[in-house]
């Protein structure tokens, strides 16, 4: 399926599953190497990161924990800049090595807010792992240690990412047809 229709928009395949998984493997290799002996706590940001989290975690071979959190600022096809609160963090992260697992860093505002909230809980260190970055859209300085792929400034769906709730189930990534 090279083209899909979701509601009023058409999307065409831009990153096939095979390419995604190669990038995920590269990130996993780096994390396995860098964070060995640190027992990291992976915090997966729902909903968008669920598929990336599953594929990434299957490739992590060091002792670690995984937890799922929610912090959303997005509706439709453009960032609103409005950020909600963090829900679902039950662990004490004080002194821990934390790895945020996110679907996409767009303006970076969501990630910046998440880093602020986590910093209050005094982790030892926080790393960012994101499936995708849109470097042209980034509005805040962020150190993204583990970015699987960089993409242009277009709206995408699939592999966990949605358009108004639909499209998360596709195994490939699709870009909106203008
Ligand atoms: P930011 O705060 O960095 O601008 O936005 C981050 C959030 O916006 C992501 O976690 C994701 O939910 C959403 N987002 C940003 N760009 C896209 C996109 O191209 N497609 C989809 N489906 N969501 C996006």
mmCIF file of C-alpha atoms and ligand atoms in Angstrom:
data_model
loop_
_atom_site.group_PDB
_atom_site.id
_atom_site.type_symbol
_atom_site.label_atom_id
_atom_site.label_comp_id
_atom_site.label_asym_id
_atom_site.label_seq_id
_atom_site.Cartn_x
_atom_site.Cartn_y
_atom_site.Cartn_z
ATOM 1 C CA UNK A 1 0.000 0.000 0.000
ATOM 2 C CA UNK A 2 1.895 3.070 -1.172
ATOM 3 C CA UNK A 3 -0.944 5.569 -0.696
ATOM 4 C CA UNK A 4 -3.545 5.768 2.079
ATOM 5 C CA UNK A 5 -6.531 7.985 2.740
ATOM 6 C CA UNK A 6 -7.311 9.180 6.280
ATOM 7 C CA UNK A 7 -10.375 11.375 6.552
ATOM 8 C CA UNK A 8 -9.812 14.382 4.238
ATOM 9 C CA UNK A 9 -6.110 13.745 3.607
ATOM 10 C CA UNK A 10 -4.054 11.527 1.356
ATOM 11 C CA UNK A 11 -0.712 10.179 2.526
ATOM 12 C CA UNK A 12 2.045 8.517 0.555
ATOM 13 C CA UNK A 13 4.671 6.119 1.913
ATOM 14 C CA UNK A 14 7.904 7.890 2.842
ATOM 15 C CA UNK A 15 9.814 5.584 5.208
ATOM 16 C CA UNK A 16 9.253 1.830 4.789
ATOM 17 C CA UNK A 17 9.327 -0.494 7.821
ATOM 18 C CA UNK A 18 12.683 -1.978 6.851
ATOM 19 C CA UNK A 19 14.366 1.432 6.921
ATOM 20 C CA UNK A 20 12.682 2.319 10.227
ATOM 21 C CA UNK A 21 13.915 -0.882 11.850
ATOM 22 C CA UNK A 22 17.483 -0.334 10.662
ATOM 23 C CA UNK A 23 17.440 3.090 12.336
ATOM 24 C CA UNK A 24 15.911 1.646 15.506
ATOM 25 C CA UNK A 25 18.677 -0.961 15.618
ATOM 26 C CA UNK A 26 21.326 1.786 15.364
ATOM 27 C CA UNK A 27 19.765 3.598 18.333
ATOM 28 C CA UNK A 28 19.534 0.387 20.362
ATOM 29 C CA UNK A 29 23.206 -0.399 19.660
ATOM 30 C CA UNK A 30 24.209 3.053 20.903
ATOM 31 C CA UNK A 31 22.080 2.793 24.061
ATOM 32 C CA UNK A 32 23.361 -0.730 24.813
ATOM 33 C CA UNK A 33 26.897 0.611 24.544
ATOM 34 C CA UNK A 34 26.442 3.965 26.361
ATOM 35 C CA UNK A 35 24.176 2.990 29.250
ATOM 36 C CA UNK A 36 25.566 -0.401 30.213
ATOM 37 C CA UNK A 37 25.720 -0.781 34.000
ATOM 38 C CA UNK A 38 23.305 2.113 34.585
ATOM 39 C CA UNK A 39 20.036 0.140 34.826
ATOM 40 C CA UNK A 40 18.165 2.820 32.863
ATOM 41 C CA UNK A 41 14.472 3.507 33.266
ATOM 42 C CA UNK A 42 12.845 3.979 29.849
ATOM 43 C CA UNK A 43 9.845 6.314 29.913
ATOM 44 C CA UNK A 44 7.740 5.761 26.823
ATOM 45 C CA UNK A 45 5.509 8.695 25.916
ATOM 46 C CA UNK A 46 2.047 7.441 24.914
ATOM 47 C CA UNK A 47 0.280 7.217 22.578
ATOM 48 C CA UNK A 48 2.576 7.986 19.663
ATOM 49 C CA UNK A 49 5.675 6.137 20.853
ATOM 50 C CA UNK A 50 4.065 2.739 21.436
ATOM 51 C CA UNK A 51 5.323 1.067 18.264
ATOM 52 C CA UNK A 52 8.792 2.613 18.432
ATOM 53 C CA UNK A 53 9.029 1.588 22.094
ATOM 54 C CA UNK A 54 8.184 -2.041 21.305
ATOM 55 C CA UNK A 55 10.747 -2.302 18.513
ATOM 56 C CA UNK A 56 13.417 -0.420 20.471
ATOM 57 C CA UNK A 57 12.991 -2.399 23.683
ATOM 58 C CA UNK A 58 13.214 -5.756 21.850
ATOM 59 C CA UNK A 59 16.720 -4.665 20.867
ATOM 60 C CA UNK A 60 17.872 -3.416 24.302
ATOM 61 C CA UNK A 61 20.058 -6.038 25.898
ATOM 62 C CA UNK A 62 21.151 -4.340 29.125
ATOM 63 C CA UNK A 63 19.182 -4.618 32.401
ATOM 64 C CA UNK A 64 16.493 -1.912 32.382
ATOM 65 C CA UNK A 65 12.939 -0.984 33.327
ATOM 66 C CA UNK A 66 10.143 0.399 31.145
ATOM 67 C CA UNK A 67 7.270 2.618 32.166
ATOM 68 C CA UNK A 68 4.622 4.514 30.213
ATOM 69 C CA UNK A 69 3.662 8.149 30.622
ATOM 70 C CA UNK A 70 1.363 10.595 28.876
ATOM 71 C CA UNK A 71 1.906 14.258 28.061
ATOM 72 C CA UNK A 72 0.173 15.608 25.021
ATOM 73 C CA UNK A 73 0.032 19.015 23.325
ATOM 74 C CA UNK A 74 -1.185 18.217 19.877
ATOM 75 C CA UNK A 75 -4.408 18.175 17.868
ATOM 76 C CA UNK A 76 -4.908 18.193 14.115
ATOM 77 C CA UNK A 77 -1.871 18.863 11.930
ATOM 78 C CA UNK A 78 -0.044 21.667 13.733
ATOM 79 C CA UNK A 79 1.408 22.045 17.212
ATOM 80 C CA UNK A 80 -0.726 24.153 19.534
ATOM 81 C CA UNK A 81 2.072 24.937 21.968
ATOM 82 C CA UNK A 82 -0.343 24.153 24.796
ATOM 83 C CA UNK A 83 1.063 21.500 27.102
ATOM 84 C CA UNK A 84 -0.855 19.291 29.511
ATOM 85 C CA UNK A 85 0.373 17.651 32.663
ATOM 86 C CA UNK A 86 2.330 14.460 33.038
ATOM 87 C CA UNK A 87 0.348 11.355 33.999
ATOM 88 C CA UNK A 88 1.369 7.789 34.758
ATOM 89 C CA UNK A 89 4.769 8.223 36.367
ATOM 90 C CA UNK A 90 4.648 5.928 39.396
ATOM 91 C CA UNK A 91 8.352 5.249 39.884
ATOM 92 C CA UNK A 92 10.703 7.246 42.028
ATOM 93 C CA UNK A 93 13.239 8.503 39.485
ATOM 94 C CA UNK A 94 15.536 10.203 42.005
ATOM 95 C CA UNK A 95 19.129 9.275 41.175
ATOM 96 C CA UNK A 96 18.102 7.176 38.152
ATOM 97 C CA UNK A 97 19.308 7.217 34.567
ATOM 98 C CA UNK A 98 16.159 7.993 32.580
ATOM 99 C CA UNK A 99 15.650 7.599 28.835
ATOM 100 C CA UNK A 100 12.606 9.350 27.384
ATOM 101 C CA UNK A 101 11.217 7.395 24.432
ATOM 102 C CA UNK A 102 9.238 9.760 22.179
ATOM 103 C CA UNK A 103 7.730 9.472 18.704
ATOM 104 C CA UNK A 104 8.698 12.832 17.257
ATOM 105 C CA UNK A 105 10.325 16.089 18.291
ATOM 106 C CA UNK A 106 8.708 18.855 16.271
ATOM 107 C CA UNK A 107 8.951 22.327 17.898
ATOM 108 C CA UNK A 108 10.524 20.643 20.930
ATOM 109 C CA UNK A 109 8.123 22.371 23.329
ATOM 110 C CA UNK A 110 6.598 19.113 24.555
ATOM 111 C CA UNK A 111 10.025 17.663 25.231
ATOM 112 C CA UNK A 112 11.196 20.819 26.972
ATOM 113 C CA UNK A 113 8.179 20.739 29.304
ATOM 114 C CA UNK A 114 8.705 17.033 30.011
ATOM 115 C CA UNK A 115 12.373 17.662 30.874
ATOM 116 C CA UNK A 116 11.326 20.427 33.295
ATOM 117 C CA UNK A 117 8.817 18.161 35.049
ATOM 118 C CA UNK A 118 11.289 15.285 35.299
ATOM 119 C CA UNK A 119 14.109 17.550 36.553
ATOM 120 C CA UNK A 120 11.991 18.418 39.624
ATOM 121 C CA UNK A 121 12.141 14.729 40.559
ATOM 122 C CA UNK A 122 15.961 14.780 40.646
ATOM 123 C CA UNK A 123 17.019 12.010 38.257
ATOM 124 C CA UNK A 124 20.788 11.443 37.886
ATOM 125 C CA UNK A 125 20.582 11.998 34.121
ATOM 126 C CA UNK A 126 17.929 12.190 31.420
ATOM 127 C CA UNK A 127 18.527 11.156 27.807
ATOM 128 C CA UNK A 128 16.163 11.742 24.907
ATOM 129 C CA UNK A 129 15.459 9.001 22.416
ATOM 130 C CA UNK A 130 13.095 9.911 19.619
ATOM 131 C CA UNK A 131 12.110 8.061 16.487
ATOM 132 C CA UNK A 132 11.963 11.266 14.455
ATOM 133 C CA UNK A 133 13.162 14.863 14.588
ATOM 134 C CA UNK A 134 12.131 17.731 12.349
ATOM 135 C CA UNK A 135 15.267 19.883 12.721
ATOM 136 C CA UNK A 136 13.791 22.804 10.757
ATOM 137 C CA UNK A 137 10.898 23.116 13.211
ATOM 138 C CA UNK A 138 12.904 23.002 16.432
ATOM 139 C CA UNK A 139 12.241 26.158 18.491
ATOM 140 C CA UNK A 140 14.151 25.376 21.675
ATOM 141 C CA UNK A 141 17.683 24.145 22.348
ATOM 142 C CA UNK A 142 17.511 20.408 23.002
ATOM 143 C CA UNK A 143 20.182 17.751 23.179
ATOM 144 C CA UNK A 144 18.658 14.743 21.485
ATOM 145 C CA UNK A 145 21.102 11.942 22.277
ATOM 146 C CA UNK A 146 19.343 9.241 20.322
ATOM 147 C CA UNK A 147 17.380 10.271 17.235
ATOM 148 C CA UNK A 148 16.587 7.412 14.889
ATOM 149 C CA UNK A 149 15.781 9.593 11.859
ATOM 150 C CA UNK A 150 15.569 13.218 10.759
ATOM 151 C CA UNK A 151 12.713 14.259 8.480
ATOM 152 C CA UNK A 152 11.657 17.410 6.634
ATOM 153 C CA UNK A 153 8.960 19.684 7.894
ATOM 154 C CA UNK A 154 5.949 17.662 6.649
ATOM 155 C CA UNK A 155 3.077 16.056 8.550
ATOM 156 C CA UNK A 156 3.448 12.293 8.835
ATOM 157 C CA UNK A 157 1.407 9.339 10.100
ATOM 158 C CA UNK A 158 1.916 5.638 10.714
ATOM 159 C CA UNK A 159 4.170 3.564 12.961
ATOM 160 C CA UNK A 160 2.346 4.911 16.020
ATOM 161 C CA UNK A 161 1.670 8.436 14.787
ATOM 162 C CA UNK A 162 -1.875 9.541 14.057
ATOM 163 C CA UNK A 163 -4.005 12.009 12.193
ATOM 164 C CA UNK A 164 -7.022 12.761 14.403
ATOM 165 C CA UNK A 165 -6.706 9.358 16.044
ATOM 166 C CA UNK A 166 -6.321 7.321 12.871
ATOM 167 C CA UNK A 167 -3.260 5.852 11.156
ATOM 168 C CA UNK A 168 -1.288 4.680 14.185
ATOM 169 C CA UNK A 169 -1.567 1.048 13.072
ATOM 170 C CA UNK A 170 0.452 1.271 9.845
ATOM 171 C CA UNK A 171 3.884 -0.378 9.940
ATOM 172 C CA UNK A 172 5.420 2.189 7.568
ATOM 173 C CA UNK A 173 5.591 5.994 7.823
ATOM 174 C CA UNK A 174 3.495 8.071 5.417
ATOM 175 C CA UNK A 175 3.771 11.764 4.501
ATOM 176 C CA UNK A 176 0.794 13.953 3.745
ATOM 177 C CA UNK A 177 0.222 14.769 0.078
ATOM 178 C CA UNK A 178 -0.069 18.584 -0.132
HETATM 179 P P1 LIG B 1 6.289 19.455 19.695
HETATM 180 O O1 LIG B 1 5.904 19.876 21.069
HETATM 181 O O2 LIG B 1 7.710 18.993 19.587
HETATM 182 O O3 LIG B 1 5.985 20.529 18.689
HETATM 183 O O4 LIG B 1 5.326 18.305 19.288
HETATM 184 C C1 LIG B 1 5.535 16.991 19.667
HETATM 185 C C2 LIG B 1 4.298 16.166 19.437
HETATM 186 O O5 LIG B 1 3.556 16.639 18.318
HETATM 187 C C3 LIG B 1 4.673 14.745 19.109
HETATM 188 O O6 LIG B 1 4.809 13.968 20.263
HETATM 189 C C4 LIG B 1 3.530 14.301 18.226
HETATM 190 O O7 LIG B 1 2.500 13.788 19.011
HETATM 191 C C5 LIG B 1 3.057 15.569 17.566
HETATM 192 N N1 LIG B 1 3.569 15.715 16.165
HETATM 193 C C6 LIG B 1 4.524 16.546 15.729
HETATM 194 N N2 LIG B 1 4.733 16.409 14.418
HETATM 195 C C7 LIG B 1 3.884 15.435 14.005
HETATM 196 C C8 LIG B 1 3.632 14.832 12.719
HETATM 197 O O8 LIG B 1 4.232 15.123 11.665
HETATM 198 N N3 LIG B 1 2.680 13.855 12.714
HETATM 199 C C9 LIG B 1 1.997 13.470 13.821
HETATM 200 N N4 LIG B 1 1.091 12.508 13.681
HETATM 201 N N5 LIG B 1 2.204 14.035 15.031
HETATM 202 C C10 LIG B 1 3.147 14.999 15.125
#
